[in-house]
Tab-separated table of C-alpha atoms in Angstrom:
chain	number	residue	atom	x	y	z
I	1	MET	CA	153.654	78.189	77.158
I	2	THR	CA	157.011	78.519	75.428
I	3	GLU	CA	160.382	78.800	77.104
I	4	ALA	CA	160.683	82.376	75.858
I	5	ALA	CA	157.404	83.372	77.531
I	6	PHE	CA	158.446	81.599	80.727
I	7	GLU	CA	161.800	83.407	80.783
I	8	GLU	CA	160.064	86.735	80.318
I	9	MET	CA	157.933	86.113	83.393
I	10	LEU	CA	161.052	85.307	85.405
I	11	GLN	CA	162.847	88.384	84.082
I	12	ARG	CA	159.945	90.687	84.939
I	13	TYR	CA	159.952	89.436	88.514
I	14	LEU	CA	163.709	89.877	88.898
I	15	ASP	CA	163.633	93.325	87.239
I	16	GLY	CA	160.794	94.543	89.432
I	17	THR	CA	158.484	95.009	86.431
I	18	SER	CA	155.963	92.235	87.096
I	19	ARG	CA	152.526	92.668	85.583
I	20	PRO	CA	149.477	93.170	87.841
I	21	GLY	CA	149.001	90.159	90.066
I	22	GLU	CA	152.298	88.434	89.217
I	23	ARG	CA	154.248	89.556	92.272
I	24	GLU	CA	151.387	88.603	94.595
I	25	LEU	CA	151.292	85.128	93.082
I	26	VAL	CA	155.043	84.768	93.457
I	27	ALA	CA	154.862	85.873	97.074
I	28	ARG	CA	152.244	83.230	97.830
I	29	TRP	CA	154.261	80.561	96.043
I	30	SER	CA	157.373	81.554	97.948
I	31	ASN	CA	155.569	81.344	101.294
I	32	GLN	CA	154.461	77.822	100.472
I	33	LEU	CA	158.007	76.577	100.093
I	34	GLY	CA	158.480	76.185	103.812
I	35	ALA	CA	162.265	76.264	103.410
I	36	PRO	CA	164.705	78.893	104.652
I	37	GLN	CA	166.132	81.129	101.909
I	38	ASP	CA	169.648	81.084	103.232
I	39	ILE	CA	171.485	79.401	100.406
I	40	VAL	CA	173.200	81.623	97.857
I	41	LEU	CA	173.526	80.176	94.379
I	42	SER	CA	176.210	81.014	91.880
I	43	ALA	CA	175.296	82.447	88.484
I	44	ALA	CA	175.801	79.033	86.886
I	45	GLU	CA	173.612	77.376	89.503
I	46	ARG	CA	170.926	80.026	89.015
I	47	GLU	CA	170.838	79.244	85.306
I	48	GLN	CA	170.679	75.513	86.039
I	49	VAL	CA	167.742	76.115	88.370
I	50	ARG	CA	165.946	78.139	85.701
I	51	ALA	CA	166.577	75.405	83.152
I	52	ALA	CA	165.409	72.753	85.597
I	53	MET	CA	162.214	74.681	86.198
I	54	TRP	CA	161.552	74.839	82.473
I	55	HIS	CA	162.002	71.088	82.280
I	56	GLN	CA	159.381	70.726	85.027
I	57	VAL	CA	157.000	73.023	83.164
I	58	GLU	CA	157.355	70.969	79.985
I	59	ARG	CA	156.918	67.666	81.809
I	60	LEU	CA	153.880	68.767	83.799
I	61	THR	CA	152.274	70.323	80.747
I	62	LEU	CA	152.615	67.018	78.910
I	63	ASP	CA	151.255	65.167	81.935
I	64	ALA	CA	148.224	67.463	81.793
I	65	GLY	CA	147.534	66.222	78.267
I	66	GLU	CA	148.703	69.146	76.122
I	67	LYS	CA	150.077	68.103	72.744
I	68	PRO	CA	153.765	68.916	72.174
I	69	ALA	CA	153.085	70.556	68.801
I	70	ALA	CA	150.546	72.902	70.312
I	71	ARG	CA	152.754	73.678	73.289
I	72	SER	CA	155.644	74.676	71.052
I	73	ARG	CA	153.683	77.434	69.372
I	74	ILE	CA	151.441	78.856	72.097
I	75	LEU	CA	152.795	81.946	73.807
I	76	GLY	CA	150.903	82.018	77.069
I	77	PRO	CA	149.578	79.500	79.600
I	78	PRO	CA	145.935	78.545	79.987
I	79	ALA	CA	144.143	80.239	82.855
I	80	ALA	CA	144.349	77.220	85.169
I	81	PHE	CA	147.974	76.426	84.328
I	82	TRP	CA	149.479	77.924	87.475
I	83	GLN	CA	146.906	76.398	89.821
I	84	ALA	CA	148.757	73.068	90.069
I	85	PRO	CA	150.422	72.828	93.521
I	86	VAL	CA	153.613	71.329	92.097
I	87	LEU	CA	153.934	74.191	89.634
I	88	ARG	CA	153.385	76.767	92.363
I	89	TRP	CA	156.161	75.179	94.405
I	90	ALA	CA	158.544	74.910	91.465
I	91	ALA	CA	157.864	78.426	90.183
I	92	ALA	CA	158.488	79.947	93.593
I	93	ALA	CA	161.748	78.031	93.924
I	94	VAL	CA	163.075	79.377	90.661
I	95	LEU	CA	161.728	82.911	90.960
I	96	VAL	CA	163.327	83.322	94.353
I	97	LEU	CA	166.491	81.763	92.865
I	98	GLY	CA	167.929	80.666	96.127
I	99	GLY	CA	167.227	78.575	99.191
I	100	ALA	CA	166.635	74.925	99.804
I	101	GLY	CA	163.607	74.799	97.496
I	102	ALA	CA	165.588	75.898	94.461
I	103	LEU	CA	168.477	73.626	95.344
I	104	ALA	CA	166.093	70.701	95.663
I	105	LEU	CA	164.679	71.436	92.243
I	106	LEU	CA	168.194	71.598	90.857
I	107	ARG	CA	168.966	68.177	92.298
I	108	GLN	CA	165.792	66.750	90.740
I	109	ALA	CA	166.701	67.872	87.227
I	110	PRO	CA	167.555	64.929	84.915
I	111	ALA	CA	171.052	66.005	83.878
I	112	ALA	CA	171.404	63.208	81.342
I	113	THR	CA	168.361	64.275	79.313
I	114	HIS	CA	168.191	68.063	79.743
I	115	THR	CA	170.479	70.647	78.190
I	116	PRO	CA	170.555	73.894	80.204
I	117	ALA	CA	169.152	76.817	78.249
I	118	ILE	CA	171.367	79.686	77.210
I	119	ALA	CA	170.632	82.838	79.204
I	120	TRP	CA	169.298	85.903	77.402
I	121	VAL	CA	171.159	89.184	77.671
I	122	TRP	CA	169.792	92.738	77.451
I	123	GLN	CA	171.273	95.534	75.357
I	124	ARG	CA	169.831	98.903	76.401
I	125	ASN	CA	170.436	102.207	74.638
I	126	ALA	CA	170.601	104.722	77.475
I	127	GLY	CA	172.158	107.459	75.330
I	128	PRO	CA	170.614	110.228	73.205
I	129	GLN	CA	171.721	108.793	69.837
I	130	VAL	CA	170.711	105.723	67.839
I	131	GLN	CA	172.916	102.773	68.828
I	132	LEU	CA	174.162	100.487	66.049
I	133	LEU	CA	174.431	96.788	66.901
I	134	ARG	CA	175.849	93.913	64.884
I	135	LEU	CA	174.526	90.496	65.872
I	136	ALA	CA	176.344	87.176	65.614
I	137	ASP	CA	174.635	86.294	62.306
I	138	SER	CA	175.774	89.629	60.779
I	139	SER	CA	172.300	91.141	61.122
I	140	ARG	CA	172.368	94.832	62.033
I	141	VAL	CA	170.090	96.693	64.405
I	142	ALA	CA	169.686	100.455	64.837
I	143	LEU	CA	168.376	100.706	68.411
I	144	SER	CA	166.576	103.963	69.211
I	145	PRO	CA	167.299	105.919	72.423
I	146	GLY	CA	165.582	104.477	75.483
I	147	SER	CA	164.977	101.145	73.743
I	148	SER	CA	166.130	97.654	74.746
I	149	LEU	CA	166.945	94.498	72.787
I	150	GLN	CA	167.252	91.055	74.332
I	151	TYR	CA	168.842	88.042	72.628
I	152	ARG	CA	170.793	84.879	73.278
I	153	PRO	CA	174.574	85.087	72.796
I	154	GLY	CA	175.325	83.905	69.286
I	155	LEU	CA	171.587	83.884	68.522
I	156	ALA	CA	171.644	80.239	69.594
I	157	GLY	CA	168.700	77.986	68.792
I	158	ALA	CA	166.722	76.758	65.808
I	159	ARG	CA	165.322	80.273	65.377
I	160	ARG	CA	167.096	83.614	65.643
I	161	GLU	CA	164.988	85.267	68.326
I	162	VAL	CA	165.133	88.745	69.838
I	163	ARG	CA	162.838	90.720	72.130
I	164	LEU	CA	162.277	94.430	71.692
I	165	LYS	CA	161.030	97.169	73.951
I	166	GLY	CA	160.929	100.547	72.243
I	167	GLU	CA	161.935	101.033	68.612
I	168	ALA	CA	164.540	99.560	66.270
I	169	PHE	CA	165.337	99.259	62.572
I	170	PHE	CA	166.472	95.754	61.581
I	171	GLN	CA	168.593	94.691	58.616
I	172	VAL	CA	168.454	90.913	58.875
I	173	ALA	CA	171.034	88.647	57.254
I	174	LYS	CA	169.318	86.162	54.955
I	175	ASN	CA	169.074	82.591	56.243
I	176	PRO	CA	165.933	80.686	55.141
I	177	ALA	CA	166.894	77.745	57.366
I	178	ARG	CA	166.779	79.894	60.525
I	179	PRO	CA	163.949	82.444	60.614
I	180	PHE	CA	164.525	85.686	62.523
I	181	LEU	CA	161.769	86.515	65.032
I	182	VAL	CA	161.173	89.801	66.846
I	183	TYR	CA	158.922	89.556	69.908
I	184	THR	CA	157.137	92.574	71.362
I	185	ASP	CA	154.397	92.651	73.977
I	186	GLN	CA	151.743	92.546	71.252
I	187	LEU	CA	153.262	91.097	68.080
I	188	VAL	CA	155.571	88.462	66.627
I	189	THR	CA	157.413	89.507	63.455
I	190	THR	CA	159.104	86.792	61.372
I	191	VAL	CA	161.553	87.317	58.507
I	192	LEU	CA	164.051	85.242	56.569
I	193	GLY	CA	166.225	88.196	55.597
I	194	THR	CA	165.079	91.769	54.981
I	195	SER	CA	164.939	95.272	56.492
I	196	PHE	CA	162.077	96.662	58.538
I	197	ARG	CA	161.218	98.866	61.509
I	198	VAL	CA	159.395	97.841	64.682
I	199	LYS	CA	157.859	100.262	67.180
I	200	ALA	CA	156.888	98.731	70.522
I	201	TYR	CA	156.575	101.526	73.060
I	202	ALA	CA	154.766	100.868	76.327
I	203	GLY	CA	151.186	102.095	76.301
I	204	ARG	CA	151.018	102.377	72.501
I	205	ASN	CA	149.894	100.085	69.708
I	206	ASN	CA	152.851	98.228	68.205
I	207	GLU	CA	153.802	98.934	64.576
I	208	VAL	CA	155.829	97.129	61.917
I	209	ALA	CA	156.902	98.848	58.668
I	210	VAL	CA	158.846	97.166	55.845
I	211	ARG	CA	161.633	98.736	53.803
I	212	GLU	CA	162.731	95.677	51.798
I	213	GLY	CA	161.660	92.060	51.366
I	214	ARG	CA	158.724	90.219	52.943
I	215	VAL	CA	157.732	90.184	56.607
I	216	SER	CA	155.171	88.039	58.414
I	217	VAL	CA	153.365	89.645	61.376
I	218	GLN	CA	150.943	88.006	63.793
I	219	VAL	CA	149.387	88.745	67.158
I	220	ARG	CA	151.596	87.413	69.925
I	221	ARG	CA	148.849	85.731	71.941
I	222	GLY	CA	148.426	82.278	70.411
I	223	ALA	CA	151.154	82.918	67.819
I	224	ASP	CA	152.231	80.077	65.528
I	225	LEU	CA	156.025	80.204	65.625
I	226	ARG	CA	156.248	77.934	62.585
I	227	ALA	CA	154.840	80.695	60.386
I	228	THR	CA	157.089	82.400	57.824
I	229	PRO	CA	156.606	85.067	55.134
I	230	VAL	CA	156.231	82.160	52.686
I	231	GLN	CA	153.699	80.309	54.858
I	232	PRO	CA	152.042	82.943	57.072
I	233	ALA	CA	149.923	82.124	60.093
I	234	ALA	CA	146.144	82.141	59.913
I	235	GLY	CA	145.049	85.594	60.991
I	236	GLY	CA	148.499	87.042	60.340
I	237	VAL	CA	149.560	89.378	57.551
I	238	VAL	CA	152.462	89.486	55.105
I	239	LEU	CA	153.975	92.917	54.519
I	240	LEU	CA	155.855	94.020	51.408
I	241	PRO	CA	158.021	97.122	50.896
I	242	ASN	CA	156.276	100.394	51.830
I	243	GLN	CA	153.602	98.527	53.780
I	244	GLN	CA	152.991	98.661	57.507
I	245	VAL	CA	150.651	97.244	60.102
I	246	VAL	CA	149.451	98.826	63.342
I	247	PHE	CA	148.068	96.541	66.039
I	248	ALA	CA	144.539	97.499	67.121
I	249	ALA	CA	143.631	95.371	70.130
I	250	LEU	CA	139.923	96.297	70.183
I	251	ASP	CA	139.373	95.787	66.457
I	252	PRO	CA	137.769	92.480	65.349
I	253	HIS	CA	140.589	92.381	62.799
I	254	PRO	CA	143.523	93.727	64.850
I	255	LEU	CA	146.062	93.605	62.001
I	256	ARG	CA	145.305	95.863	59.039
I	257	LYS	CA	147.790	96.686	56.296
I	258	ASN	CA	148.254	100.219	55.049
I	259	LEU	CA	150.908	102.277	53.313
I	260	VAL	CA	153.739	103.900	55.220
I	261	ALA	CA	153.599	107.679	55.559
I	262	ASN	CA	156.294	108.281	52.944
I	263	PRO	CA	156.746	105.388	50.482
I	264	VAL	CA	160.224	105.084	48.978
I	265	ILE	CA	161.277	103.894	45.538
I	266	VAL	CA	162.030	100.173	45.534
I	267	VAL	CA	162.524	99.705	41.766
I	268	PRO	CA	164.058	102.746	39.997
I	269	GLN	CA	162.071	103.948	36.981
I	270	ALA	CA	162.341	106.681	34.352
I	271	PHE	CA	159.801	109.392	35.074
I	272	THR	CA	159.804	111.361	31.810
I	273	PHE	CA	156.608	111.000	29.783
I	274	THR	CA	155.785	112.763	26.505
I	275	LYS	CA	152.170	112.434	25.370
I	276	GLN	CA	151.998	109.085	27.113
I	277	PRO	CA	148.810	107.320	28.247
I	278	VAL	CA	147.981	108.075	31.869
I	279	ALA	CA	147.637	104.341	32.461
I	280	LYS	CA	151.330	103.966	31.577
I	281	VAL	CA	152.273	106.663	34.120
I	282	LEU	CA	150.243	104.958	36.837
I	283	GLN	CA	151.829	101.606	36.019
I	284	ALA	CA	155.303	103.137	36.296
I	285	LEU	CA	154.429	104.511	39.737
I	286	GLU	CA	153.086	101.121	40.810
I	287	LYS	CA	156.303	99.398	39.813
I	288	ALA	CA	158.593	102.048	41.283
I	289	TYR	CA	156.942	102.078	44.720
I	290	GLY	CA	155.608	98.526	44.862
I	291	VAL	CA	152.022	99.701	45.428
I	292	ASP	CA	148.702	98.827	43.826
I	293	ILE	CA	146.930	101.815	42.258
I	294	LEU	CA	143.315	101.098	41.381
I	295	TYR	CA	141.712	103.026	38.517
I	296	ASP	CA	139.035	102.628	35.871
I	297	ALA	CA	140.866	101.679	32.687
I	298	ASN	CA	137.937	102.783	30.524
I	299	LYS	CA	137.896	106.284	32.018
I	300	VAL	CA	141.627	106.874	31.463
I	301	ALA	CA	141.716	105.220	28.042
I	302	ASN	CA	141.704	108.573	26.216
I	303	CYS	CA	143.904	110.428	28.710
I	304	THR	CA	147.483	111.301	27.779
I	305	ILE	CA	150.004	113.515	29.549
I	306	THR	CA	153.420	115.101	29.175
I	307	VAL	CA	155.240	115.297	32.499
I	308	THR	CA	158.634	114.775	34.115
I	309	PHE	CA	158.949	113.782	37.751
I	310	TYR	CA	162.122	114.508	39.690
I	311	GLN	CA	162.571	114.142	43.466
I	312	GLU	CA	158.904	114.390	44.395
I	313	SER	CA	157.448	111.864	46.810
I	314	LEU	CA	154.846	109.372	45.604
I	315	TYR	CA	152.010	111.501	46.925
I	316	GLU	CA	153.465	114.663	45.382
I	317	LYS	CA	153.624	112.894	42.013
I	318	LEU	CA	149.998	111.851	42.380
I	319	ASP	CA	149.070	115.426	43.343
I	320	LEU	CA	150.585	116.763	40.108
I	321	LEU	CA	148.883	114.067	38.063
I	322	SER	CA	145.537	114.753	39.726
I	323	LYS	CA	145.718	118.508	39.077
I	324	ALA	CA	146.525	117.937	35.406
I	325	LEU	CA	143.576	115.571	34.930
I	326	GLY	CA	141.041	116.972	37.377
I	327	ALA	CA	141.297	113.684	39.237
I	328	HIS	CA	141.624	112.741	42.897
I	329	TYR	CA	143.152	109.860	44.843
I	330	ALA	CA	143.153	108.376	48.347
I	331	PRO	CA	144.935	105.549	50.191
I	332	ILE	CA	142.514	102.700	50.925
I	333	ASP	CA	142.598	99.421	52.807
I	334	ASP	CA	145.174	96.697	52.230
I	335	ALA	CA	147.915	99.224	51.384
I	336	ARG	CA	146.384	100.322	48.070
I	337	ILE	CA	145.609	103.671	46.410
I	338	GLN	CA	142.353	104.534	44.660
I	339	PHE	CA	142.775	106.939	41.700
I	340	ASP	CA	139.582	108.377	40.219
I	341	THR	CA	138.975	110.613	37.196
I	342	ASN	CA	135.971	111.537	35.072
I	343	GLY	CA	137.883	110.644	31.942
I	344	CYS	CA	139.112	112.593	28.924
I	345	ALA	CA	137.530	113.561	25.621
I	346	PRO	CA	138.602	111.458	22.606
């Protein structure tokens, strides 16, 4: 279990948004404290208690035999994790954030060896318009109405980490030494510097769509936080411009790449062709939109065309080309397009 996952559980309890069964567990843990909850802690003390609890979680996890490397990249505790009596006591102390139990935990924390964690803050867009945010690393976020973004002040830490509920468009400042991670309930998206959109609405499958650069996406449960777009996680996917992934929880392969609904030009090209081979036109479209178009080179070998494209979308261009050649096309798996024709007479 990572610190981020632990903090989320605490935040859900305090916000009144605990998942099924969480509040009941907390209530039982709290009842086992056996200490009066009559001590009010300051904000600083509350954060120290939370940090102390995390130290206890790390220590007890190591005592249970879990390897540090594995612990650092697993987002979620094993099923029996919370059954340990000491953990139940400690979790209740912190979740209640007050009383003798929490104060005792605070006093037990090894101040000389533990650095208190930096609290996360929420930014919620309660208005009707997109809210523009500029983060400490100069990254920009367009936060959609009704959406929330959580981050540490200054994006402190070895990784630049944010949590999203709802929808946002990110333009991330490039920094290969400090990857930028976006957590949603279902996915972890990792970038080094690029622009992309994430949709993470409650009750819907999460989506990630890329405008520029490379993006690594993996399922959140069991995510490897060391993964990057250069070295993606096993089972994850790397998205390029005009590609997207939609999480499908019930699918044996829950992450499948496909093209966005309206691909945009990523490399400007000239679109005037006079008696040019159709293969050359298809290659120009591939380069302009960063997509793979599959076709039978032998069947188009004798096909030429004269055409000028203007402001048409990619699919409108393919429609015109198909009508001229009696061909047809269709998006297929892995964000590709299949273009088929019966060929042309010599």
